[in-house]
mmCIF file of C-alpha atoms in Angstrom:
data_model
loop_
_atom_site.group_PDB
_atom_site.id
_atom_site.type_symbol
_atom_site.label_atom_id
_atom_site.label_comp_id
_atom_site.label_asym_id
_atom_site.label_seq_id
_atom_site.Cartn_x
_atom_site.Cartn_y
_atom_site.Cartn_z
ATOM 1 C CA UNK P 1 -71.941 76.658 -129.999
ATOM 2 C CA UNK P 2 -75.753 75.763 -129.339
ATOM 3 C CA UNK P 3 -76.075 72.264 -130.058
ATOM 4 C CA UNK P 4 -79.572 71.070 -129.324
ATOM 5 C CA UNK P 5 -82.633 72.779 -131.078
ATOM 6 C CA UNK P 6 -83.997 73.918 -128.164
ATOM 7 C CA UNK P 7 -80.844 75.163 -127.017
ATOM 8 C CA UNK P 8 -81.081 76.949 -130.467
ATOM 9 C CA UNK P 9 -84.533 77.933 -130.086
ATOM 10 C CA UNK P 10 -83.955 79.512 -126.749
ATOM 11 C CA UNK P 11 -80.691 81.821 -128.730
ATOM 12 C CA UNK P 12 -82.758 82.975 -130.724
ATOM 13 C CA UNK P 13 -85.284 84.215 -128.098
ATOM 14 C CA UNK P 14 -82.645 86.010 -126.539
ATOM 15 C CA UNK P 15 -81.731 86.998 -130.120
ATOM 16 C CA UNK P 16 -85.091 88.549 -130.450
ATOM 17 C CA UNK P 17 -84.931 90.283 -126.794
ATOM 18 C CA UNK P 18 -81.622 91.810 -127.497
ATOM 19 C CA UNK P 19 -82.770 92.932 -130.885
ATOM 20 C CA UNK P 20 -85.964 94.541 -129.141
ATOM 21 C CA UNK P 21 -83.894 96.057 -126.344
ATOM 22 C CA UNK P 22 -81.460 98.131 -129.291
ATOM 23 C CA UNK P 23 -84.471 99.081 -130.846
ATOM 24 C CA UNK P 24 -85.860 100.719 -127.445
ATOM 25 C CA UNK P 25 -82.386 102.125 -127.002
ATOM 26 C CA UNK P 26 -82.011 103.672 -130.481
ATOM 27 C CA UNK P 27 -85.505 104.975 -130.113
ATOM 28 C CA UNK P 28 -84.907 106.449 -126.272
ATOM 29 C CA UNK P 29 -81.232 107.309 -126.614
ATOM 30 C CA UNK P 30 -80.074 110.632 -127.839
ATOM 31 C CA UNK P 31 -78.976 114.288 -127.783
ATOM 32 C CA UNK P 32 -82.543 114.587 -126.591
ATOM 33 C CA UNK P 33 -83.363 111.580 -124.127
ATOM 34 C CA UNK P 34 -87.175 110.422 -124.352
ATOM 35 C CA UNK P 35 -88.656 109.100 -120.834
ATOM 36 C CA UNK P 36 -90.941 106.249 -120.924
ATOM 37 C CA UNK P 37 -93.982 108.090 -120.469
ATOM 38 C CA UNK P 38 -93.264 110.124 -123.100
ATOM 39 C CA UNK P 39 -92.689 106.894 -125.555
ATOM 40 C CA UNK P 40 -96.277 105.900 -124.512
ATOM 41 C CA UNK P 41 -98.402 109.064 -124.731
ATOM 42 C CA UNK P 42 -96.428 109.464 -128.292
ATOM 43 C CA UNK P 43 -98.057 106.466 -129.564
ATOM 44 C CA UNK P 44 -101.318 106.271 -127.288
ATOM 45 C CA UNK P 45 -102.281 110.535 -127.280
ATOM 46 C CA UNK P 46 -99.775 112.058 -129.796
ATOM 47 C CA UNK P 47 -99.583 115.526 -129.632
ATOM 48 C CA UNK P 48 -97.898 117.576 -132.352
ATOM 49 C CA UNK P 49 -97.150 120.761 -130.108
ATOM 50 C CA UNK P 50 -95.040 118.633 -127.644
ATOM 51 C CA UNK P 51 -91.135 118.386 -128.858
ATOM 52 C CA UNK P 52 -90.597 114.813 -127.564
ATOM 53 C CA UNK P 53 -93.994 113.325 -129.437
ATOM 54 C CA UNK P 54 -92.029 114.757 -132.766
ATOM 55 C CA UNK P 55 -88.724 113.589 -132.141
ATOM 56 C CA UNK P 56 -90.049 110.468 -131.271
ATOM 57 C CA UNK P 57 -92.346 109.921 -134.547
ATOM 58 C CA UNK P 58 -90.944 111.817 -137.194
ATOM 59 C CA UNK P 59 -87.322 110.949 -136.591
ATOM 60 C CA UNK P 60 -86.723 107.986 -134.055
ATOM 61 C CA UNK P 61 -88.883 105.076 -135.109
ATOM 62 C CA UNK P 62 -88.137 105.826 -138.734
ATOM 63 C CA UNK P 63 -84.454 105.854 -137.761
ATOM 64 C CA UNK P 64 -84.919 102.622 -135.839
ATOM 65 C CA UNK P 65 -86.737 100.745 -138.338
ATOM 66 C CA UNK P 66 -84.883 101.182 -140.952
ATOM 67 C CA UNK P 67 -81.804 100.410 -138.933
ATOM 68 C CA UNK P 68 -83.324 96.844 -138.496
ATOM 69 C CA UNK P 69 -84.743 96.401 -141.598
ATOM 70 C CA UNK P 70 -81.251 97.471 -143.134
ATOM 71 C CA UNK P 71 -79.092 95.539 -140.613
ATOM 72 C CA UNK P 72 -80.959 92.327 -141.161
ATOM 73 C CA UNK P 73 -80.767 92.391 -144.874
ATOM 74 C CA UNK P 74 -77.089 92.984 -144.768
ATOM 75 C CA UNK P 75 -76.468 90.279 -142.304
ATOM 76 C CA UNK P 76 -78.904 87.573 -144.592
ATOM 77 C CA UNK P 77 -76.818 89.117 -147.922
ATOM 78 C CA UNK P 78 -73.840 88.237 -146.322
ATOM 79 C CA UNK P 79 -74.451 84.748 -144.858
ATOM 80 C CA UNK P 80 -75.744 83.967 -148.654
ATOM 81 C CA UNK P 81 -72.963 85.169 -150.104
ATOM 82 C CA UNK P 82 -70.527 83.524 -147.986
ATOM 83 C CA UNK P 83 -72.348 80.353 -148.737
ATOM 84 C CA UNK P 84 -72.636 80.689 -152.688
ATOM 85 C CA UNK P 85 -68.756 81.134 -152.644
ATOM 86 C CA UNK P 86 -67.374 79.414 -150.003
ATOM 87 C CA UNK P 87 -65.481 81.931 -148.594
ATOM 88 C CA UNK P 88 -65.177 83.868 -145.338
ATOM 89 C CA UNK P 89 -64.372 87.268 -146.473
ATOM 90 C CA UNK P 90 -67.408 87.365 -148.694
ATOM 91 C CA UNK P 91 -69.685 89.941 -148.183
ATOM 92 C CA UNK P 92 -71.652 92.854 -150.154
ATOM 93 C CA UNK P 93 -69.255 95.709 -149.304
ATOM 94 C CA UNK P 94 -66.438 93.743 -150.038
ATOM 95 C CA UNK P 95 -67.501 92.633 -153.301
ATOM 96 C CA UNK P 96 -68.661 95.461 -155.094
ATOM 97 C CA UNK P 97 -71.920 95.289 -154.921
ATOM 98 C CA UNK P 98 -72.719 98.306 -152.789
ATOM 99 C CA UNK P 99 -70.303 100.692 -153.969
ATOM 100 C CA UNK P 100 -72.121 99.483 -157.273
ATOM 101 C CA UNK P 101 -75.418 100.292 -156.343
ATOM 102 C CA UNK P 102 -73.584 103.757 -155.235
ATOM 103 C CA UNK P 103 -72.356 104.181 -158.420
ATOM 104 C CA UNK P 104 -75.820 104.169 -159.947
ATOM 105 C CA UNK P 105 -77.388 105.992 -157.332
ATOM 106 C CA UNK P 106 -75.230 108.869 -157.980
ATOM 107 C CA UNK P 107 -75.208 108.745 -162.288
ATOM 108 C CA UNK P 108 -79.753 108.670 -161.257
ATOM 109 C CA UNK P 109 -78.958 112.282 -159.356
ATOM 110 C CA UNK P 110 -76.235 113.589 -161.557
ATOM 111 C CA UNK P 111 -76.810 112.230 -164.993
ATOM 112 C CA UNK P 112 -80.414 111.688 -164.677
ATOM 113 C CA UNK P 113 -83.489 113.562 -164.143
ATOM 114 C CA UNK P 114 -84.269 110.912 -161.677
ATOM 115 C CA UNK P 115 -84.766 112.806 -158.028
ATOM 116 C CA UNK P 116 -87.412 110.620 -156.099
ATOM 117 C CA UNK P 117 -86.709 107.358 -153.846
ATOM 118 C CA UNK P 118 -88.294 104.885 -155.793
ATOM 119 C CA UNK P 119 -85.803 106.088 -159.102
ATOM 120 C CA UNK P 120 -83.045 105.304 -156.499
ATOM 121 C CA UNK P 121 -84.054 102.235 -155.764
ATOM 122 C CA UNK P 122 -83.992 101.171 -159.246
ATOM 123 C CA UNK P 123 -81.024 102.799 -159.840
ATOM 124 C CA UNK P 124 -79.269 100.722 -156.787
ATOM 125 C CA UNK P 125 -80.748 97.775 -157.755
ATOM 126 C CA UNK P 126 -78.988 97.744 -161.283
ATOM 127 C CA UNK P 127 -75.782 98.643 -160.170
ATOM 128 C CA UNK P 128 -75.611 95.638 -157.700
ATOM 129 C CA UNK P 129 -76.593 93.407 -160.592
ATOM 130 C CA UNK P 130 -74.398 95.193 -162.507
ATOM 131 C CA UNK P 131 -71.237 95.086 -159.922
ATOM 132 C CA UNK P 132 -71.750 91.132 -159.403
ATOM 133 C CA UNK P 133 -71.807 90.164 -162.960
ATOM 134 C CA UNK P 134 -68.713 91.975 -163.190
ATOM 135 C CA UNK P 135 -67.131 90.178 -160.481
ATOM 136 C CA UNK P 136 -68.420 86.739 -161.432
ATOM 137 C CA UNK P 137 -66.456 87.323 -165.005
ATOM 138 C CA UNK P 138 -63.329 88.585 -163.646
ATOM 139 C CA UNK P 139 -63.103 86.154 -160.420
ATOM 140 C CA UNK P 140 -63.759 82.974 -163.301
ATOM 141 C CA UNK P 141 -60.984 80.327 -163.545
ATOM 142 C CA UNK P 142 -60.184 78.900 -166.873
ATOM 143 C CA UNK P 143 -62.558 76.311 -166.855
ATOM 144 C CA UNK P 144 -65.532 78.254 -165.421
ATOM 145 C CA UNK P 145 -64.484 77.539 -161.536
ATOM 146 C CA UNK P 146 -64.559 80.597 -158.984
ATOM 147 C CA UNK P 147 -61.679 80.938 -156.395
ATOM 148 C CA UNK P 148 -62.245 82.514 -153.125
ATOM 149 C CA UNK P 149 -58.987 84.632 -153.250
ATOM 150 C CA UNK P 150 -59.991 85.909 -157.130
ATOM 151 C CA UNK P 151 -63.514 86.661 -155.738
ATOM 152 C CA UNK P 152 -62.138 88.863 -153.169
ATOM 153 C CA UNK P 153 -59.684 90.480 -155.443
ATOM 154 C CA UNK P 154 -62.197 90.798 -158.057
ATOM 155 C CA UNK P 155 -65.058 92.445 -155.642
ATOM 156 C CA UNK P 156 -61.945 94.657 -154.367
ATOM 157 C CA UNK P 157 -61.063 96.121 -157.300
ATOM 158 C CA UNK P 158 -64.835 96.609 -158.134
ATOM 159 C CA UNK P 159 -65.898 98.432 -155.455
ATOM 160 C CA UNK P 160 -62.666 100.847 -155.577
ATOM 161 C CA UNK P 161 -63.324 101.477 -159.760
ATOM 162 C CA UNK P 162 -67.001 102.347 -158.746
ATOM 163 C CA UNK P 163 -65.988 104.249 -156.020
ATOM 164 C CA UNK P 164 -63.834 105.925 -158.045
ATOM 165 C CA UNK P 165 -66.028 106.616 -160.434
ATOM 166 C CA UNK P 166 -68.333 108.042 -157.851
ATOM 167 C CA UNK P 167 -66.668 110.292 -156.637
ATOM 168 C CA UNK P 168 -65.163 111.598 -160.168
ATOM 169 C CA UNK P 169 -69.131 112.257 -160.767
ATOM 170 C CA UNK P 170 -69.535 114.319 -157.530
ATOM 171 C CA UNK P 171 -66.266 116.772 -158.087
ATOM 172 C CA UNK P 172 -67.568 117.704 -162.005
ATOM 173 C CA UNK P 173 -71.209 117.898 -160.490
ATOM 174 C CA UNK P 174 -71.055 119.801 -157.072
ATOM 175 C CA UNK P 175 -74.965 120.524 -156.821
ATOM 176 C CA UNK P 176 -75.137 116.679 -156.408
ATOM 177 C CA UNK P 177 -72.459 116.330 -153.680
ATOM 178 C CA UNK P 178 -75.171 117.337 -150.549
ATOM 179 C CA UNK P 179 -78.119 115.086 -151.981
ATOM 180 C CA UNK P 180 -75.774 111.965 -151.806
ATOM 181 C CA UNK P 181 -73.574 112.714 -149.040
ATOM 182 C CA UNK P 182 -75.559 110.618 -146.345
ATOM 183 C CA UNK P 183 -75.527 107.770 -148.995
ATOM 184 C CA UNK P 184 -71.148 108.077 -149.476
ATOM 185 C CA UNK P 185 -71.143 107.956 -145.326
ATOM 186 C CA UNK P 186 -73.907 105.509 -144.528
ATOM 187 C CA UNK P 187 -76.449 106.966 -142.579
ATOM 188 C CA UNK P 188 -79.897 105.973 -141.352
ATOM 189 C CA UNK P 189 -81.192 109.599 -139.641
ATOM 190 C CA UNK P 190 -83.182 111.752 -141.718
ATOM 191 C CA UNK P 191 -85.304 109.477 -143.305
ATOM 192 C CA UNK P 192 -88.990 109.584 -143.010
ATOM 193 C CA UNK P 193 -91.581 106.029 -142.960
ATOM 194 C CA UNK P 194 -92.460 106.791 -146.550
ATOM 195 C CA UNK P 195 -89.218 105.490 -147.861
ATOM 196 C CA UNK P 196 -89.922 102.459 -146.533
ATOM 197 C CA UNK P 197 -93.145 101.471 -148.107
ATOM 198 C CA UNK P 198 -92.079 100.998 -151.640
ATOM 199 C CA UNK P 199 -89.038 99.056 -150.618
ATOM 200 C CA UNK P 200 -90.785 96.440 -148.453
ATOM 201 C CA UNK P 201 -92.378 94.437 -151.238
ATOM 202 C CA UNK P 202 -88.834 94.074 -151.968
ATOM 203 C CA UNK P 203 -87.660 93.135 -148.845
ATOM 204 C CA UNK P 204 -90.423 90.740 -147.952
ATOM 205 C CA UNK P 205 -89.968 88.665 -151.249
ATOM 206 C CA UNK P 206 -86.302 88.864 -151.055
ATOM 207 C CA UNK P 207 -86.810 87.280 -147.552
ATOM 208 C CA UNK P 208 -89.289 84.750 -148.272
ATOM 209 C CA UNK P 209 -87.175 83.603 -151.191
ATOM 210 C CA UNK P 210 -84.467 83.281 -149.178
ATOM 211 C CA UNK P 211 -86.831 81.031 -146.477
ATOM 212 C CA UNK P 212 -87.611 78.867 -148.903
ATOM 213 C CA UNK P 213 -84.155 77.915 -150.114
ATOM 214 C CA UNK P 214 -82.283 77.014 -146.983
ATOM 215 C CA UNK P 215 -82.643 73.672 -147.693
ATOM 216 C CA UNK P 216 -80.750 74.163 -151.096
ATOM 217 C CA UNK P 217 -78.094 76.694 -149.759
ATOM 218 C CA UNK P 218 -77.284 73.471 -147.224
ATOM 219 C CA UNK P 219 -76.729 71.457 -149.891
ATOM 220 C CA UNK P 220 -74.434 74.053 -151.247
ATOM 221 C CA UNK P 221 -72.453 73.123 -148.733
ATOM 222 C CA UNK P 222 -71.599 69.879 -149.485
ATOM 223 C CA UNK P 223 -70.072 71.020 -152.657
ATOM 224 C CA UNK P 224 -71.538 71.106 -156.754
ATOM 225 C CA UNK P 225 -71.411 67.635 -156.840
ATOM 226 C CA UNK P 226 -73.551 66.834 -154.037
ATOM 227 C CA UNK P 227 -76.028 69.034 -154.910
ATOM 228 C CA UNK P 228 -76.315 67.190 -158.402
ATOM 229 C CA UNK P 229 -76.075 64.263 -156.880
ATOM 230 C CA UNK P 230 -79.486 65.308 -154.827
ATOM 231 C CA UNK P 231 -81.604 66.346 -158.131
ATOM 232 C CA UNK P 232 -80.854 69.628 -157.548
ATOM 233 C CA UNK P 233 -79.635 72.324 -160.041
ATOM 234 C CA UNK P 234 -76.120 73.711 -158.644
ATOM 235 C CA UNK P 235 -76.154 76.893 -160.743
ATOM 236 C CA UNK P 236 -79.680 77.421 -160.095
ATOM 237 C CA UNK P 237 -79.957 77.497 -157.070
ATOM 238 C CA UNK P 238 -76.969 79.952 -156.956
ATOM 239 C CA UNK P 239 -78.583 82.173 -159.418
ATOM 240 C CA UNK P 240 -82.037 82.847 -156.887
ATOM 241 C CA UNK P 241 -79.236 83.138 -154.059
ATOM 242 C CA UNK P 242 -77.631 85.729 -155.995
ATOM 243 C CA UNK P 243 -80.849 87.393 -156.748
ATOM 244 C CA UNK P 244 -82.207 87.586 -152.601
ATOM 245 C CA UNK P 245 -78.604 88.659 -152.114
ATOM 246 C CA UNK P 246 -78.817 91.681 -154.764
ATOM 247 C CA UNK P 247 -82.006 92.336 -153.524
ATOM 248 C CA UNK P 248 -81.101 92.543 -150.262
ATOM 249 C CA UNK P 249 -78.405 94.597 -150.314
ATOM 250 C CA UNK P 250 -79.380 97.022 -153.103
ATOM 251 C CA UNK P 251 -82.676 98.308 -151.311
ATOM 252 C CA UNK P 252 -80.490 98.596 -148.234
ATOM 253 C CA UNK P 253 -77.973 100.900 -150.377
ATOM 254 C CA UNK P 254 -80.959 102.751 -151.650
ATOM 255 C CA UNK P 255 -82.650 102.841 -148.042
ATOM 256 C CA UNK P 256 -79.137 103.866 -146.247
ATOM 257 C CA UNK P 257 -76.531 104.179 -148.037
ATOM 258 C CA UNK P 258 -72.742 102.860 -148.369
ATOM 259 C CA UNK P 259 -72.803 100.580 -144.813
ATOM 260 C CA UNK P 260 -70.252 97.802 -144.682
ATOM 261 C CA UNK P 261 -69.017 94.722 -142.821
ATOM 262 C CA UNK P 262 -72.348 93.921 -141.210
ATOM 263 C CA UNK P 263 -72.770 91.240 -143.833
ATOM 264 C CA UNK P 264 -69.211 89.959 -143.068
ATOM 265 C CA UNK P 265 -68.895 90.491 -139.383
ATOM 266 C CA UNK P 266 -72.424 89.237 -137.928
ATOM 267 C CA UNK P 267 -72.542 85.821 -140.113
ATOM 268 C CA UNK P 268 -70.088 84.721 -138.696
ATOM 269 C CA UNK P 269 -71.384 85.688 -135.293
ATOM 270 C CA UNK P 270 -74.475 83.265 -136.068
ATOM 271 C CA UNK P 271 -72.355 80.749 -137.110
ATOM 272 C CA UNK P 272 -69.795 80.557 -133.742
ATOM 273 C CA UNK P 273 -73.606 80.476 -132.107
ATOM 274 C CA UNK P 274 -76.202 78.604 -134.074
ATOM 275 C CA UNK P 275 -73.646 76.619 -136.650
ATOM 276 C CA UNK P 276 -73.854 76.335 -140.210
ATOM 277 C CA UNK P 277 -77.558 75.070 -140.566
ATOM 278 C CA UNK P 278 -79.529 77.979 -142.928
ATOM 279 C CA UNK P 279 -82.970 76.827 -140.961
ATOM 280 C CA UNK P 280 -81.529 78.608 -138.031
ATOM 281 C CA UNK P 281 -78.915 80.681 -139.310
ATOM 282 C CA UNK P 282 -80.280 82.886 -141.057
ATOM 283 C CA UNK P 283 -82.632 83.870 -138.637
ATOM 284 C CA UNK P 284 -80.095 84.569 -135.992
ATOM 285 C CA UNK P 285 -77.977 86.806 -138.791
ATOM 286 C CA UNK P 286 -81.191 88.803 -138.726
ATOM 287 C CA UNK P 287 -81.961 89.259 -135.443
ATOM 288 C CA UNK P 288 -77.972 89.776 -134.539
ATOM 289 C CA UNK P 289 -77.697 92.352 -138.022
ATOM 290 C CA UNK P 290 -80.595 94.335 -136.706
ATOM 291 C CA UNK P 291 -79.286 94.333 -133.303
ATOM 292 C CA UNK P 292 -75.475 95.482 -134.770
ATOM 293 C CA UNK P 293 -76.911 98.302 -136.957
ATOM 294 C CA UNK P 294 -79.243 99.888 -134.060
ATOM 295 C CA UNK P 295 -76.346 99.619 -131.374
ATOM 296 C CA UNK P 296 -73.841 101.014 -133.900
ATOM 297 C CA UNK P 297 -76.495 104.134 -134.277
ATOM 298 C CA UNK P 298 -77.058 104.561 -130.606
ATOM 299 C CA UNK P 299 -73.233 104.950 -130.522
ATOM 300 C CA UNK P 300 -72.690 107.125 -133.277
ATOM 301 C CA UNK P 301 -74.511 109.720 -131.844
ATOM 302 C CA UNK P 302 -72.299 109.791 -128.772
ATOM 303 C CA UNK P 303 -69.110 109.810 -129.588
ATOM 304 C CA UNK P 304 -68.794 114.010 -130.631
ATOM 305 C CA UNK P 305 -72.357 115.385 -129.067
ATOM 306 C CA UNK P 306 -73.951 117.216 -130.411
ATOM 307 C CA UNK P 307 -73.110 115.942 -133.521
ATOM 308 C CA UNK P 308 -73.422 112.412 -135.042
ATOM 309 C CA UNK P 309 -71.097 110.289 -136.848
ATOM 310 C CA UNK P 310 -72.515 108.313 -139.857
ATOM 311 C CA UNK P 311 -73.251 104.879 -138.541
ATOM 312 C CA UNK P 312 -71.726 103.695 -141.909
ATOM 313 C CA UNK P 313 -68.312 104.898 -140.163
ATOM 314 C CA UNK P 314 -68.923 103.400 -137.091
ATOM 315 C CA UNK P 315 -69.811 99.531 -138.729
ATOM 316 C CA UNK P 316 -66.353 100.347 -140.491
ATOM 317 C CA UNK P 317 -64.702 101.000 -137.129
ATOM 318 C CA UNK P 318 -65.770 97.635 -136.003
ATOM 319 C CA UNK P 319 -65.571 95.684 -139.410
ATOM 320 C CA UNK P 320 -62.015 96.729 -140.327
ATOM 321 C CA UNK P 321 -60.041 95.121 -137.234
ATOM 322 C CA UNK P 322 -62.775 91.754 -137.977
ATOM 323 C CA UNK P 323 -62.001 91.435 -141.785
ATOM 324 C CA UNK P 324 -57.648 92.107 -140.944
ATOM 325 C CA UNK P 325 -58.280 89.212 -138.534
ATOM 326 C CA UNK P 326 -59.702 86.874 -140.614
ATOM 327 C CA UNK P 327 -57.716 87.207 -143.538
ATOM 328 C CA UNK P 328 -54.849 86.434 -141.538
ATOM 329 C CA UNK P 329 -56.423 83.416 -140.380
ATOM 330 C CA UNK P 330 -57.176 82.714 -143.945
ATOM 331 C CA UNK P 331 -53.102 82.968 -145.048
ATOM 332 C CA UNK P 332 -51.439 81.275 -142.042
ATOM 333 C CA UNK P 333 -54.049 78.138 -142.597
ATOM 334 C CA UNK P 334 -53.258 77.974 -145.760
#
C-alpha cells in the first residue's frame, strides 16, 4: 500500500499514464491497426475519403470515450456502494441495479413508444432507483438494520427477477430483441459522440456530488454512531450516496449496457493501493475503472478476429473468478 501522500500522489500519476496509454491502445488497436501518423492527420487534416480518418473518428474515439467515461462511473458506483453497506461484494451488477435499469430499458423499446437515447436514459435511470429501493426493503432487519449477507442475497435475487423479466419481454416481442442486444451483452462499439452529450450533465454532477462528500462517506466508516456523533446526518448522507451511485451506474447502463464486476473488482484494486481514504480513492477507482474497461475492449476484439466479443463478457470473465474469491474469504473469516 502507498502510505505517504506523495507516494499517493505519484500512484495516481501513473494511474493517469496507464489510463492514457489504454485509451491510445483502444483507439490504435484493432482488426484495422491505425499508425501514428494516421492518428495525427485524423485530428490535425481529417479527410473523409481516407478509411483510417473514419475508423478513427466515427468509431474509435467514441468507443474509447465512452469506455472511460463508463469504466470510471462503475468503479466510483462501486467504491460508494461498498462503503454505504459495508460490504465487499457490493457492487451495481450484483445488486440489481443494472439488470434494473435493463429491465426498463427494454419495457421503453417494447412497451413504449420510446425509441431515442435520451428516453433510455430515463428509462435506466428509474429502474436503478427502482431495483435499489427494492433491495433496501427486502435486505431490512427487523429493526430497520441492513446485513451484508441479506444485501447480497437481496440484490441477487433482484437482478435474476429483472433479468428474468427481461428476457420474458424479448421472446413475446422479437422486433425488440436486435435493438437491445448490445445492451443484454455489454458493449461499447457502435456508438456515436452524440450519445454522450445528454448524459454528461449527468455524469459531471453525479461526480461532483460525489467530490464533495468524501469527507462524509469517511465518516461512514466509522460506523452510524460516529457519524452522529460528528453532527452529521447518517441516513443522509447515505441517501446522496445512493443517488451519485444510481446515477452513476444507470447512465452507464443506458450508455453501454449490462457490464459487471468493474464496480466490484477495481475498488478494491484502489484500496490494496491507495487505502480506504475517499480523498484519494475514489480518484484512483476512476482512473483504474477507465483503464479496466478500455483494456477489456482492446481484448475483446482479439480473442475470435474478425469478430468481437462484447466487452460486457469479457469484465465477466475477469469478475467471476474475483467475486468466487472473495466470498470465500468472506465465509472462512467468518
Amino acid at each position: 500500500m502507498l502510505n505517504s501522500a506523495s507516494a499517493k500522489m505519484a500512484g495516481l500519476l501513473l494511474g493517469g499514464l496507464a489510463a492514457l496509454g489504454a485509451f491510445l491502445a483502444s483507439i490504435m488497436l484493432g482488426t484495422t491497426d491505425i499508425a501514428w501518423s494516421s492518428l495525427l492527420s485524423a485530428f490535425n487534416h481529417y479527410n473523409p475519403s481516407k478509411i483510417a480518418h473514419i475508423i478513427l473518428l466515427t468509431e474509435r474515439l467514441p468507443r474509447a470515450l465512452i469506455a472511460a467515461l463508463v469504466g470510471a462511473s462503475l468503479a466510483i458506483a462501486g467504491a460508494l456502494m461498498q462503503t454505504m453497506t459495508r460490504n465487499p461484494l457490493a457492487s451495481p451488477g450484483i445488486l440489481g441495479i443494472n439488470a434494473g435499469a435493463m429491465f426498463f430499458v427494454v419495457v421503453a423499446v417494447s412497451l413504449l413508444p420510446l425509441h431515442t437515447p435520451a428516453h433510455y436514459v430515463w428509462a435506466a435511470l428509474l429502474g436503478a432507483l427502482v431495483a435499489a429501493i427494492l433491495v433496501v426493503l427486502l435486505s431490512r432487519g427487523r429493526h430497520g438494520e441492513l446485513s451484508p449477507l441479506r444485501v447480497v442475497l437481496a440484490g441477487v435475487a433482484v437482478t435474476a427477477m429483472f433479468v428474468s423479466f427481461s428476457q420474458g419481454l424479448l421472446v413475446i416481442d422479437q422486433q425488440s430483441f436486435e435493438s437491445v442486444l448490445y445492451w443484454l451483452a455489454g458493449s461499447v462499439s457502435g456508438r456515436d459522440l452524440s450519445l454522450i452529450l445528454p448524459l454528461l450533465p449527468l455524469f459531471g454532477g453525479a461526480l461532483l456530488l460525489s467530490a464533495f462528500l468524501v469527507r462524509h462517506a469517511n465518516a461512514l466508516l466509522l460506523g452510524d454512531d460516529m457519524v452522529t456523533g460528528l453532527g452529521m446526518q447518517a441516513t443522509t448522507i447515505k441517501l446522496l450516496l445512493g443517488i451519485v451511485v444510481i446515477v452513476l451506474a444507470g447512465s452507464s447502463v443506458a450508455l453501454a449496457g449490462m457490464i459487471g464486476f468493474v464496480g466490484l473488482i477495481v475498488p478494491h484494486m484502489a484500496r490494496g493501493l491507495f487505502g480506504i481514504d475517499h480523498r484519494w480513492l475514489l480518484p484512483a477507482c476512476a482512473l483504474l475503472g477507465a483503464c479496466l474497461l478500455l483494456l477489456a475492449d482492446v481484448a475483446s476484439r482479439f480473442i475470435i478476429p474478425p469478430q468481437e466479443i462484447p466487452v460486457g463478457v469479457m469484465t465477466a470473465l475477469i469478475g467471476t473468478p474475483f467475486f468466487i474469491y472473495l466470498a470465500r474469504r468472506k465465509m472462512t473469516s467468518q
